[in-house]
PDB file of C-alpha atoms in Angstrom:
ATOM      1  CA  UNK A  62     -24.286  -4.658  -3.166  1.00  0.00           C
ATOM      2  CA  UNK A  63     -26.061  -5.014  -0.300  1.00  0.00           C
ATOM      3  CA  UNK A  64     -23.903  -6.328   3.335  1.00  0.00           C
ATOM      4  CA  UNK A  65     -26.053  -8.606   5.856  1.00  0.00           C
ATOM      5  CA  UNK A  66     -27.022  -6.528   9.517  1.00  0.00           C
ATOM      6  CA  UNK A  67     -25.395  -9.502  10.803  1.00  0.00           C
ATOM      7  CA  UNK A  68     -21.926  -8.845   9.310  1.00  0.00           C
ATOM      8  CA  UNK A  69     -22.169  -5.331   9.853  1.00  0.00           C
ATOM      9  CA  UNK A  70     -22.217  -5.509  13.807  1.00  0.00           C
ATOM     10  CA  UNK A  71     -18.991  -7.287  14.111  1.00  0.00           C
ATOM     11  CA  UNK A  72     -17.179  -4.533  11.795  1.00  0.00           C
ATOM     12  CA  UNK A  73     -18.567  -2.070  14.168  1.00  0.00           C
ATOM     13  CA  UNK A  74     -17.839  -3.544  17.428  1.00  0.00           C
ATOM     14  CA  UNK A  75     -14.098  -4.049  16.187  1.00  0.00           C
ATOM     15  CA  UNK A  76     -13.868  -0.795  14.409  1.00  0.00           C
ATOM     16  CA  UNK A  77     -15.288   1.347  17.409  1.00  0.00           C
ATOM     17  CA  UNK A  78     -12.720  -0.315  19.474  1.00  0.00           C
ATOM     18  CA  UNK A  79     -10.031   0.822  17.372  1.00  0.00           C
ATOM     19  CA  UNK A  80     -11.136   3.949  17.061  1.00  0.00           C
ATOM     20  CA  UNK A  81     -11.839   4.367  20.924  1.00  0.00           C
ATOM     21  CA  UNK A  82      -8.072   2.899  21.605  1.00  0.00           C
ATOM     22  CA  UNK A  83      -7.034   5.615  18.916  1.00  0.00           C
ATOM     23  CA  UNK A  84      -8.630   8.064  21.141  1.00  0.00           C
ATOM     24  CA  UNK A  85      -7.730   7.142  24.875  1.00  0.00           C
ATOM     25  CA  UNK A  86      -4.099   7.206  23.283  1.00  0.00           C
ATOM     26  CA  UNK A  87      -4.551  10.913  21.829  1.00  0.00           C
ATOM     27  CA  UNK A  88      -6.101  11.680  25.090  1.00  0.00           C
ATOM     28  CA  UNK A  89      -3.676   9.824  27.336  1.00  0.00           C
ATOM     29  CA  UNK A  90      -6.443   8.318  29.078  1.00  0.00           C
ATOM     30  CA  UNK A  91      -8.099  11.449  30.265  1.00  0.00           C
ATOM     31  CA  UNK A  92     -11.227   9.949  32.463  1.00  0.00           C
ATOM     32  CA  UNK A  93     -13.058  13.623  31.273  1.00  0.00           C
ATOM     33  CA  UNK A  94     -13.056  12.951  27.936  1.00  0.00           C
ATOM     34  CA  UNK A  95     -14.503   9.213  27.598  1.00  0.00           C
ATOM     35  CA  UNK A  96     -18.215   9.777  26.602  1.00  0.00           C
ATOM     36  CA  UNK A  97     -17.115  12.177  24.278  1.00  0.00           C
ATOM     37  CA  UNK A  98     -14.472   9.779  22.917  1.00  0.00           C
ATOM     38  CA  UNK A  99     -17.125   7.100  22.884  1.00  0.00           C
ATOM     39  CA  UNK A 100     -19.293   8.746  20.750  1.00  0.00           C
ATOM     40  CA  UNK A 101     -16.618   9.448  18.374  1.00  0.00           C
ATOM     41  CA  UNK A 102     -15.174   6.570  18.378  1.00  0.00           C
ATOM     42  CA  UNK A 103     -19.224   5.569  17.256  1.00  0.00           C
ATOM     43  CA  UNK A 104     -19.468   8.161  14.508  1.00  0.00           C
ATOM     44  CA  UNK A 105     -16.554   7.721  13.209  1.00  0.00           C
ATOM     45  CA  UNK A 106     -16.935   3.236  13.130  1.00  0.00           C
ATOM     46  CA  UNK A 107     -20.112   3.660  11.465  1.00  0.00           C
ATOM     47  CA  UNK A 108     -18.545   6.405   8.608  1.00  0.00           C
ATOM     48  CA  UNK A 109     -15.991   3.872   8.293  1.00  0.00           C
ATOM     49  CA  UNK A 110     -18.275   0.668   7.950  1.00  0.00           C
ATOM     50  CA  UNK A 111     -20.821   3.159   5.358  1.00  0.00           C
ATOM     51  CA  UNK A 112     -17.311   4.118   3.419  1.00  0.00           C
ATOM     52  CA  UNK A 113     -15.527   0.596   3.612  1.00  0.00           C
ATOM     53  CA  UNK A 114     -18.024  -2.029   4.096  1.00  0.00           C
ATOM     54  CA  UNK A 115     -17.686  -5.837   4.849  1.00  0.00           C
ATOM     55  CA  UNK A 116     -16.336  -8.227   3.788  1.00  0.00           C
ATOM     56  CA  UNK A 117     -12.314  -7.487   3.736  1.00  0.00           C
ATOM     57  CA  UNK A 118     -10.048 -10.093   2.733  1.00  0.00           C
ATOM     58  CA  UNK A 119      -8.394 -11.607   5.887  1.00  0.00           C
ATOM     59  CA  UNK A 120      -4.728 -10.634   6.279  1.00  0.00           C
ATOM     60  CA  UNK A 121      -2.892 -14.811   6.864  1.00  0.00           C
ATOM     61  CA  UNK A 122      -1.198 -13.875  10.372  1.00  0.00           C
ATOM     62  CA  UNK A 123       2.034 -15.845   9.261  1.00  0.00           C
ATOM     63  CA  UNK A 124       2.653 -13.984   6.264  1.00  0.00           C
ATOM     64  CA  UNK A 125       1.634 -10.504   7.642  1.00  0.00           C
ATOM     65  CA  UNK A 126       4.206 -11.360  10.233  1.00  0.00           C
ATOM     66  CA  UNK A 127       6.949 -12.138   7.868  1.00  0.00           C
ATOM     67  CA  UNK A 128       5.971  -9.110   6.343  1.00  0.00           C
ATOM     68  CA  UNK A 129       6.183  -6.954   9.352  1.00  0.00           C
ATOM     69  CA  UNK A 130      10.297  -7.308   9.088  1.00  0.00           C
ATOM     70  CA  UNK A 131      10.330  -6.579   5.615  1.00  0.00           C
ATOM     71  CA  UNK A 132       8.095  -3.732   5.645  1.00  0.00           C
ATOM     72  CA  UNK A 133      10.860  -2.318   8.878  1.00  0.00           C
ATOM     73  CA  UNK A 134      14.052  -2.895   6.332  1.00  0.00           C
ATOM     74  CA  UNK A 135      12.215  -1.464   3.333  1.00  0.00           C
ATOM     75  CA  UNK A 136      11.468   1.612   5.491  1.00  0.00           C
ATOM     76  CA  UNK A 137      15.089   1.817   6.899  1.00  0.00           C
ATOM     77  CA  UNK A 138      16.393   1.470   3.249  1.00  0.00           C
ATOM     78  CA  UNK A 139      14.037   4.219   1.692  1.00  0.00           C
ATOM     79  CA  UNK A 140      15.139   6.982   4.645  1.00  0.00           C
ATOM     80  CA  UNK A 141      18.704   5.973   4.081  1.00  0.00           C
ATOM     81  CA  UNK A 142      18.539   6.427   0.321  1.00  0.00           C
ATOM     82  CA  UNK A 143      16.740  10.047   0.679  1.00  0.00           C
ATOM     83  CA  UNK A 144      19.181  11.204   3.010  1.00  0.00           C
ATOM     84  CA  UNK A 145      22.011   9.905   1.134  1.00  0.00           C
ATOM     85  CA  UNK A 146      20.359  11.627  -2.116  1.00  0.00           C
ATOM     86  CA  UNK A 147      19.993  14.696   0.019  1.00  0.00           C
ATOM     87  CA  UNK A 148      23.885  14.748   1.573  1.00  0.00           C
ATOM     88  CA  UNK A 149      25.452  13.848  -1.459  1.00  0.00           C
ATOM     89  CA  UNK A 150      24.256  15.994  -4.599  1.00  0.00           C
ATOM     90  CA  UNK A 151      26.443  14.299  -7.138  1.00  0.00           C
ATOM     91  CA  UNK A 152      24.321  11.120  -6.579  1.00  0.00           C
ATOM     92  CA  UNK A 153      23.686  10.199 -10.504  1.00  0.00           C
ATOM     93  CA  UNK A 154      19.587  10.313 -11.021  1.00  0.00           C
ATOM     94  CA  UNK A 155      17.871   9.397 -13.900  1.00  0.00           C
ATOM     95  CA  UNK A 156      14.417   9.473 -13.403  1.00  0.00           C
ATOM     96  CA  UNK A 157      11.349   8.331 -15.414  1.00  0.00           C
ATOM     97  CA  UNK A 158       7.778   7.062 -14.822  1.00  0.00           C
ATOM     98  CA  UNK A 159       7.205   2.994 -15.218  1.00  0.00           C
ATOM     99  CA  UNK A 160       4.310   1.153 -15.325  1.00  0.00           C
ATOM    100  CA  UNK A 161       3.479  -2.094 -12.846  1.00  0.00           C
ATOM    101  CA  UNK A 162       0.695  -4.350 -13.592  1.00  0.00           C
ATOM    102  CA  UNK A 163      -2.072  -4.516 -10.586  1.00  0.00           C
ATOM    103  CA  UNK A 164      -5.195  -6.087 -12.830  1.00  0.00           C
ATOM    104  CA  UNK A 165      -5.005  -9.182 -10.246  1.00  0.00           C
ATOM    105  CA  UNK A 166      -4.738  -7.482  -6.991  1.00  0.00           C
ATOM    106  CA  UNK A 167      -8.084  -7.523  -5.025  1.00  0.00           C
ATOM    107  CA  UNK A 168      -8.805  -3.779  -3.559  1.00  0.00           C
ATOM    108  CA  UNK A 169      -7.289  -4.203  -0.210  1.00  0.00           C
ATOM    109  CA  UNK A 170      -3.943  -5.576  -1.867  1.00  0.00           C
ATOM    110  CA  UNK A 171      -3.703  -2.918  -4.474  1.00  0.00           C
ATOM    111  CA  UNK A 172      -4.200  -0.321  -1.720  1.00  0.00           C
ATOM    112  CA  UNK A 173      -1.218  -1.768   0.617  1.00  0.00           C
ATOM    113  CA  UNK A 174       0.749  -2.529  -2.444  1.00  0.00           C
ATOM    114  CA  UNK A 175       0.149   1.036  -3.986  1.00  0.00           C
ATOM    115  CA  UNK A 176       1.253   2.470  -0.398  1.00  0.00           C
ATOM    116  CA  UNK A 177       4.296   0.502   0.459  1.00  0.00           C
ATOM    117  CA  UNK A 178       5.526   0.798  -3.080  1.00  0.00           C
ATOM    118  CA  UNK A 179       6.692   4.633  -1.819  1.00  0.00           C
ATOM    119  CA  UNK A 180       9.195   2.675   0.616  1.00  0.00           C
ATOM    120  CA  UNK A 181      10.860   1.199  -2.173  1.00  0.00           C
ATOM    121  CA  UNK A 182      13.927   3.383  -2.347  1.00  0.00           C
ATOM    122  CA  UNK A 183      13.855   5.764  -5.268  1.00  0.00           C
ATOM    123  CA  UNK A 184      10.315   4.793  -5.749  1.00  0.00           C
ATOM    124  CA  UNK A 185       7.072   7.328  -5.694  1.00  0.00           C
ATOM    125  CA  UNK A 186       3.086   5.678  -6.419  1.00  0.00           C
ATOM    126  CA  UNK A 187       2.335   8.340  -9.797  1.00  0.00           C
ATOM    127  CA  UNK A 188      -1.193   7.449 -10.438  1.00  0.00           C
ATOM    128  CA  UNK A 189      -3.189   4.177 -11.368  1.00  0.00           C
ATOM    129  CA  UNK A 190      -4.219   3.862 -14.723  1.00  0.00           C
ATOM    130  CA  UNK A 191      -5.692   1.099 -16.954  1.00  0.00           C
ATOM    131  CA  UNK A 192      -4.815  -1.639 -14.351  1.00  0.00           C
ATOM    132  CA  UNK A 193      -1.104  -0.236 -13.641  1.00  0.00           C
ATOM    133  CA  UNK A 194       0.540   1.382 -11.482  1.00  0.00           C
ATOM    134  CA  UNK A 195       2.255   4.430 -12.887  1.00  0.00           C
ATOM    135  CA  UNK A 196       5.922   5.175 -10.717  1.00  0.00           C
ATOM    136  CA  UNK A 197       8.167   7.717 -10.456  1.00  0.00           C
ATOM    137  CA  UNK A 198      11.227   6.524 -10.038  1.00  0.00           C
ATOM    138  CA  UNK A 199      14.492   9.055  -9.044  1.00  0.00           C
ATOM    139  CA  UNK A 200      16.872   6.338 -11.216  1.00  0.00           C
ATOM    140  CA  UNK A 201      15.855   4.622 -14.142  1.00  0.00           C
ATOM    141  CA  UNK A 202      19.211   2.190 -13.718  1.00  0.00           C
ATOM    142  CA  UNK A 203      17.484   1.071 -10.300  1.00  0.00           C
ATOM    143  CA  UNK A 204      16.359  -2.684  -9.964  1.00  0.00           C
ATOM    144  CA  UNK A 205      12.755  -1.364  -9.054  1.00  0.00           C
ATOM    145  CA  UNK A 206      10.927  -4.209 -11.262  1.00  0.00           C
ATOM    146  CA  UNK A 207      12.646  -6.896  -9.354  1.00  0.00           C
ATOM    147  CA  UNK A 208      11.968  -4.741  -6.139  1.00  0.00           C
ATOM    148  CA  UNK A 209       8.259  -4.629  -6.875  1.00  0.00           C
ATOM    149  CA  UNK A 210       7.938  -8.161  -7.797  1.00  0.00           C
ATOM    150  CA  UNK A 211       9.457  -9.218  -4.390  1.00  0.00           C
ATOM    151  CA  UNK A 212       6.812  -6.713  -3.038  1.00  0.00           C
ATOM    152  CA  UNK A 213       4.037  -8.137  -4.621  1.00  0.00           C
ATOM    153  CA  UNK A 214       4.852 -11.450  -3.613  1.00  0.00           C
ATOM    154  CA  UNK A 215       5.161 -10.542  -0.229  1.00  0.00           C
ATOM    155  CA  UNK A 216       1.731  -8.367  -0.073  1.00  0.00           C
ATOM    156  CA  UNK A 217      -0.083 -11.363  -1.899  1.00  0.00           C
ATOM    157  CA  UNK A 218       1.223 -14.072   0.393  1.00  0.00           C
ATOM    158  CA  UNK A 219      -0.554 -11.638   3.416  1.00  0.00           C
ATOM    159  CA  UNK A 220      -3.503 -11.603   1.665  1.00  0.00           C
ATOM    160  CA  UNK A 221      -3.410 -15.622   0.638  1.00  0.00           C
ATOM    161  CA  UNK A 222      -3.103 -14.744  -3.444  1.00  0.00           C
ATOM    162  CA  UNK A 223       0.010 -16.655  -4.912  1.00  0.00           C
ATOM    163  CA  UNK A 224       1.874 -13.164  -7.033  1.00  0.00           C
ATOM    164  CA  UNK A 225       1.622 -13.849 -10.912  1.00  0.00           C
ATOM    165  CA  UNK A 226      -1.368 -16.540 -10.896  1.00  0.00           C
ATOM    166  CA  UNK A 227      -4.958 -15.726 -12.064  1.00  0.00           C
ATOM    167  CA  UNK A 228      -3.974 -12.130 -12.789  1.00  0.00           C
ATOM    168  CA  UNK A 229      -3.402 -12.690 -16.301  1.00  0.00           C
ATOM    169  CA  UNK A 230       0.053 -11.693 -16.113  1.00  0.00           C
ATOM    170  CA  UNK A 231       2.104 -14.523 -15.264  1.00  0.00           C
ATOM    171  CA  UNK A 232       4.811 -13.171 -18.124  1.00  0.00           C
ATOM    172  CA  UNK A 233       5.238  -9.730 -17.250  1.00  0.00           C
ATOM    173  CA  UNK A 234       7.575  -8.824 -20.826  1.00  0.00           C
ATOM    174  CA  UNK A 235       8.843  -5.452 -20.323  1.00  0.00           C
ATOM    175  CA  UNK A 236       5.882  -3.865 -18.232  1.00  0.00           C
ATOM    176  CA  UNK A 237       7.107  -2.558 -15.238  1.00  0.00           C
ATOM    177  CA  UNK A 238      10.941  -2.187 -16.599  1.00  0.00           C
ATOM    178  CA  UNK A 239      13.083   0.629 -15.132  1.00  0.00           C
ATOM    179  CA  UNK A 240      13.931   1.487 -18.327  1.00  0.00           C
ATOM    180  CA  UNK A 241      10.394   2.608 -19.505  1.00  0.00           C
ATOM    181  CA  UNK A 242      10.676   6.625 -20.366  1.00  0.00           C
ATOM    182  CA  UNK A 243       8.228   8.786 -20.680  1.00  0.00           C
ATOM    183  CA  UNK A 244       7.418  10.746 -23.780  1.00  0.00           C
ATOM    184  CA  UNK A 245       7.584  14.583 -23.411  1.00  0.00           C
ATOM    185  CA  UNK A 246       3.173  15.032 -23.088  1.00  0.00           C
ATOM    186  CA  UNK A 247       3.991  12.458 -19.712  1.00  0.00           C
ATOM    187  CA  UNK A 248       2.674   9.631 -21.264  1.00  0.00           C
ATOM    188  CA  UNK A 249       4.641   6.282 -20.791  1.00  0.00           C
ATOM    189  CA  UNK A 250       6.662   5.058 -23.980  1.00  0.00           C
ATOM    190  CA  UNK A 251       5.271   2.004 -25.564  1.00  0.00           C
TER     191      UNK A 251
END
């Protein structure tokens, strides 16, 4: 697929300034290093824009910053629940992979979604495969499918999708479960 010039030079304006604010931070504003950071910041913009090109679906402000707080307690809630694992060894653990459905997630969303799954506590992004998301999970017995439906919803509602609708699996039935096992060869049980 080919991306219009025109579309190409905002991406690289906006990208190059993120990259060059990346690098006066590193740098601590060190006046000796700006044309090198500048061309960096250049290179590394135009990788970005070869590697990623436009167009991106547009994040809807209101929702990202609803999700902002979430995103804060789900990451507060994860450390907690590793360092309670980690202090207390008799913590009961039952883990097993399960399976998510991510067929009607656009590539952005799939890529948040995938990454902020890990903050779910007891919750670890396995692989994709065949339009799922394969998790490892520390405790079967965990609500993680209501956990990652909430997520969804929330990651969807950034990226303006309503969760469930036009993904061809508005009735999930047991897919994403806690309670899916794995067979001994590591593939999920039907």
């Amino acid at each position: 697929m080919t991306v219009p010039v025109r579309s190409l030079i905002p991406a690289l304006l906006w990208r190059s300034a993120g990259f060059g604010t990346i690098w006066w931070a590193m740098t601590e504003g060190a006046a000796g290093t700006l044309g090198f950071g500048l061309l960096a910041s250049a290179a590394a913009a135009s990788a970005s824009v070869a590697l990623l090109p436009p167009p991106w679906p547009r994040p809807r402000l209101m929702a990202l910053l609803r999700f902002v707080p979430f995103f804060l307690r789900q990451s507060i809630a994860g450390g907690a629940d590793v360092v309670r694992r980690a202090c207390a060894p008799r913590v009961p653990t039952a883990p097993a992979l399960v399976a998510y459905p991510v067929a009607g997630m656009g590539a952005t969303e799939r890529v948040v979604f995938t990454l902020v799954v890990n903050l779910i506590p007891g919750t670890l992004s396995a692989r994709l495969e065949d339009e799922r998301l394969i998790l490892h999970v520390i405790d079967r017995h965990l609500p993680v499918h209501a956990a990652l439906q909430q997520l969804e919803e929330r990651v969807a509602a950034v990226f303006g999708r309503a969760a469930g609708r036009g993904d061809g699996h508005t009735d999930r039935g047991t897919a994403g479960h806690a309670d899916e096992e794995t067979r001994p060869d590591g593939r999920m049980s039907p």
